PDB file of C-alpha atoms in Angstrom:
ATOM      1  CA  ALA A 993     132.570 -19.833 212.780  1.00 80.00           C
ATOM      2  CA  GLN A 994     136.349 -19.728 212.498  1.00 89.00           C
ATOM      3  CA  PHE A 995     138.738 -16.986 213.512  1.00 92.00           C
ATOM      4  CA  VAL A 996     142.112 -16.522 211.869  1.00 92.00           C
ATOM      5  CA  GLU A 997     144.760 -14.202 213.221  1.00 93.00           C
ATOM      6  CA  SER A 998     147.608 -12.562 211.411  1.00 94.00           C
ATOM      7  CA  GLY A 999     150.060  -9.732 211.817  1.00 96.00           C
ATOM      8  CA  GLY A1000     152.478 -10.944 214.446  1.00 95.00           C
ATOM      9  CA  GLY A1001     156.222 -10.717 214.062  1.00 97.00           C
ATOM     10  CA  LEU A1002     159.489  -9.433 215.444  1.00 98.00           C
ATOM     11  CA  VAL A1003     159.839  -5.745 216.223  1.00 98.00           C
ATOM     12  CA  GLN A1004     162.209  -3.566 218.221  1.00 98.00           C
ATOM     13  CA  ALA A1005     161.092  -1.873 221.418  1.00 98.00           C
ATOM     14  CA  GLY A1006     159.166   1.270 220.598  1.00 98.00           C
ATOM     15  CA  GLY A1007     157.889  -0.171 217.342  1.00 98.00           C
ATOM     16  CA  SER A1008     154.368  -1.029 216.197  1.00 98.00           C
ATOM     17  CA  LEU A1009     152.404  -3.986 214.911  1.00 98.00           C
ATOM     18  CA  ARG A1010     148.795  -4.492 213.912  1.00 98.00           C
ATOM     19  CA  LEU A1011     147.134  -7.811 214.539  1.00 98.00           C
ATOM     20  CA  SER A1012     144.041  -8.925 212.642  1.00 97.00           C
ATOM     21  CA  CYS A1013     141.364 -11.432 213.569  1.00 96.00           C
ATOM     22  CA  ALA A1014     139.232 -12.364 210.574  1.00 95.00           C
ATOM     23  CA  ALA A1015     135.970 -14.202 211.103  1.00 92.00           C
ATOM     24  CA  SER A1016     134.577 -16.651 208.576  1.00 89.00           C
ATOM     25  CA  GLY A1017     131.323 -18.532 208.764  1.00 86.00           C
ATOM     26  CA  GLY A1018     129.966 -16.091 211.315  1.00 83.00           C
ATOM     27  CA  THR A1019     129.303 -12.399 211.875  1.00 88.00           C
ATOM     28  CA  LEU A1020     131.893 -10.924 214.222  1.00 89.00           C
ATOM     29  CA  SER A1021     129.601  -8.100 215.380  1.00 88.00           C
ATOM     30  CA  LEU A1022     127.313 -10.705 216.963  1.00 91.00           C
ATOM     31  CA  TYR A1023     130.046 -11.834 219.361  1.00 92.00           C
ATOM     32  CA  THR A1024     131.803 -10.442 222.368  1.00 95.00           C
ATOM     33  CA  MET A1025     135.351 -10.398 221.125  1.00 95.00           C
ATOM     34  CA  VAL A1026     138.578 -10.056 223.098  1.00 97.00           C
ATOM     35  CA  TRP A1027     142.331 -10.355 222.741  1.00 98.00           C
ATOM     36  CA  PHE A1028     144.404 -12.405 225.139  1.00 98.00           C
ATOM     37  CA  ARG A1029     148.113 -13.054 225.274  1.00 98.00           C
ATOM     38  CA  GLN A1030     150.282 -15.718 226.823  1.00 98.00           C
ATOM     39  CA  ALA A1031     153.973 -15.408 227.533  1.00 97.00           C
ATOM     40  CA  PRO A1032     156.130 -18.480 228.228  1.00 92.00           C
ATOM     41  CA  GLY A1033     155.515 -19.806 231.732  1.00 94.00           C
ATOM     42  CA  LYS A1034     152.695 -17.359 232.390  1.00 96.00           C
ATOM     43  CA  GLU A1035     148.945 -17.618 232.445  1.00 96.00           C
ATOM     44  CA  ARG A1036     146.891 -16.330 229.566  1.00 97.00           C
ATOM     45  CA  GLU A1037     145.965 -12.702 230.271  1.00 98.00           C
ATOM     46  CA  PHE A1038     143.345 -10.295 229.000  1.00 98.00           C
ATOM     47  CA  VAL A1039     144.614  -7.527 226.725  1.00 98.00           C
ATOM     48  CA  ALA A1040     141.630  -5.756 225.160  1.00 98.00           C
ATOM     49  CA  GLY A1041     138.079  -6.376 224.040  1.00 97.00           C
ATOM     50  CA  GLN A1042     134.567  -5.255 223.268  1.00 95.00           C
ATOM     51  CA  SER A1043     131.259  -6.819 224.194  1.00 93.00           C
ATOM     52  CA  ARG A1044     128.602  -7.384 221.566  1.00 91.00           C
ATOM     53  CA  THR A1045     126.203  -5.083 223.403  1.00 92.00           C
ATOM     54  CA  ASP A1046     128.529  -2.221 224.360  1.00 87.00           C
ATOM     55  CA  SER A1047     130.448   0.082 222.059  1.00 84.00           C
ATOM     56  CA  ARG A1048     133.115   0.756 224.690  1.00 90.00           C
ATOM     57  CA  MET A1049     136.551  -0.769 224.368  1.00 94.00           C
ATOM     58  CA  TYR A1050     138.178  -2.322 227.413  1.00 97.00           C
ATOM     59  CA  TYR A1051     141.909  -2.585 228.008  1.00 98.00           C
ATOM     60  CA  ALA A1052     144.312  -4.082 230.489  1.00 98.00           C
ATOM     61  CA  ASP A1053     146.127  -1.404 232.460  1.00 98.00           C
ATOM     62  CA  SER A1054     149.441  -2.606 231.053  1.00 97.00           C
ATOM     63  CA  VAL A1055     148.456  -1.704 227.482  1.00 98.00           C
ATOM     64  CA  LYS A1056     146.154   1.258 228.006  1.00 98.00           C
ATOM     65  CA  GLY A1057     147.263   4.214 225.912  1.00 97.00           C
ATOM     66  CA  ARG A1058     149.457   2.036 223.676  1.00 98.00           C
ATOM     67  CA  PHE A1059     147.058  -0.530 222.180  1.00 98.00           C
ATOM     68  CA  THR A1060     143.839   0.173 220.290  1.00 98.00           C
ATOM     69  CA  ASN A1061     141.171  -2.406 219.606  1.00 97.00           C
ATOM     70  CA  SER A1062     138.779  -1.892 216.720  1.00 95.00           C
ATOM     71  CA  ARG A1063     136.366  -3.736 214.473  1.00 93.00           C
ATOM     72  CA  ASP A1064     135.507  -3.401 210.813  1.00 93.00           C
ATOM     73  CA  ASN A1065     132.094  -5.010 210.573  1.00 89.00           C
ATOM     74  CA  TYR A1066     132.089  -4.692 206.792  1.00 92.00           C
ATOM     75  CA  LYS A1067     135.260  -6.771 206.596  1.00 94.00           C
ATOM     76  CA  ASN A1068     134.161  -8.971 209.507  1.00 94.00           C
ATOM     77  CA  THR A1069     137.566  -8.381 211.051  1.00 96.00           C
ATOM     78  CA  ALA A1070     138.907  -7.076 214.353  1.00 96.00           C
ATOM     79  CA  TYR A1071     142.228  -5.321 214.758  1.00 97.00           C
ATOM     80  CA  LEU A1072     144.635  -4.722 217.589  1.00 98.00           C
ATOM     81  CA  GLN A1073     146.933  -1.808 216.846  1.00 98.00           C
ATOM     82  CA  MET A1074     149.944  -2.035 219.136  1.00 98.00           C
ATOM     83  CA  ASN A1075     152.208   0.997 219.463  1.00 98.00           C
ATOM     84  CA  ASN A1076     155.239   1.736 221.592  1.00 98.00           C
ATOM     85  CA  LEU A1077     155.807  -1.970 222.107  1.00 98.00           C
ATOM     86  CA  GLU A1078     157.875  -3.154 225.042  1.00 98.00           C
ATOM     87  CA  PRO A1079     159.811  -6.402 225.552  1.00 97.00           C
ATOM     88  CA  GLU A1080     157.206  -7.296 228.196  1.00 97.00           C
ATOM     89  CA  ASP A1081     154.614  -7.439 225.399  1.00 98.00           C
ATOM     90  CA  THR A1082     156.314 -10.504 223.951  1.00 98.00           C
ATOM     91  CA  ALA A1083     153.750 -13.309 223.856  1.00 98.00           C
ATOM     92  CA  VAL A1084     151.457 -15.345 221.671  1.00 98.00           C
ATOM     93  CA  TYR A1085     148.371 -13.234 221.031  1.00 98.00           C
ATOM     94  CA  TYR A1086     144.939 -14.793 220.584  1.00 97.00           C
ATOM     95  CA  CYS A1087     141.557 -13.486 219.605  1.00 96.00           C
ATOM     96  CA  ALA A1088     138.652 -15.155 221.347  1.00 96.00           C
ATOM     97  CA  VAL A1089     134.895 -14.766 221.140  1.00 95.00           C
ATOM     98  CA  SER A1090     131.790 -15.728 223.024  1.00 95.00           C
ATOM     99  CA  ARG A1091     128.070 -15.195 222.638  1.00 94.00           C
ATOM    100  CA  ALA A1092     127.812 -13.665 226.117  1.00 95.00           C
ATOM    101  CA  PRO A1093     126.352 -10.139 226.186  1.00 94.00           C
ATOM    102  CA  THR A1094     129.031  -8.851 228.554  1.00 94.00           C
ATOM    103  CA  LEU A1095     132.789  -8.914 228.430  1.00 96.00           C
ATOM    104  CA  SER A1096     134.742 -11.192 230.716  1.00 97.00           C
ATOM    105  CA  ARG A1097     138.465 -10.920 231.394  1.00 97.00           C
ATOM    106  CA  ASP A1098     138.686 -14.631 232.216  1.00 97.00           C
ATOM    107  CA  TYR A1099     139.956 -16.690 229.294  1.00 97.00           C
ATOM    108  CA  ARG A1100     137.927 -19.675 230.511  1.00 97.00           C
ATOM    109  CA  ASP A1101     134.719 -17.878 229.506  1.00 97.00           C
ATOM    110  CA  TYR A1102     135.579 -17.968 225.797  1.00 97.00           C
ATOM    111  CA  PRO A1103     134.780 -21.112 223.796  1.00 95.00           C
ATOM    112  CA  TYR A1104     136.027 -19.961 220.397  1.00 94.00           C
ATOM    113  CA  TRP A1105     139.665 -19.117 219.706  1.00 95.00           C
ATOM    114  CA  GLY A1106     141.964 -18.189 216.913  1.00 94.00           C
ATOM    115  CA  GLN A1107     145.179 -20.113 216.389  1.00 95.00           C
ATOM    116  CA  GLY A1108     147.388 -17.429 217.929  1.00 96.00           C
ATOM    117  CA  THR A1109     150.129 -15.259 216.478  1.00 96.00           C
ATOM    118  CA  GLN A1110     153.578 -14.683 217.938  1.00 97.00           C
ATOM    119  CA  VAL A1111     154.667 -11.176 218.852  1.00 98.00           C
ATOM    120  CA  THR A1112     158.309 -10.729 219.838  1.00 98.00           C
ATOM    121  CA  VAL A1113     159.674  -7.393 220.978  1.00 98.00           C
ATOM    122  CA  SER A1114     163.435  -7.054 221.217  1.00 97.00           C
ATOM    123  CA  SER A1115     165.131  -4.573 223.514  1.00 94.00           C
TER     124      SER A1115
END
């Protein structure tokens, strides 16, 4: 399966963006799927995700209340709606999946990755 992201861009602080992660050659609902981000000089960090066995959405504390993760199983696509963006949200955002039944916040547990999309938030 392949995963292609889109939706990044440049936005002012307080603005919104919606990222998409489209799966091809595989059924997204069969995977645990998460979003990570990596800012220059920093380690890749967990943002949001959902396990394949649990309907709950999980979020990093830094984005809770501002970001919403969702899936459209019919379109085989996941979305990350990002509102009230802050300059600290500037990073390359990745979707990543695994076949594990539970969600991990460690990027090393995910073997399949999208290509990444740049999000830049200006102050």
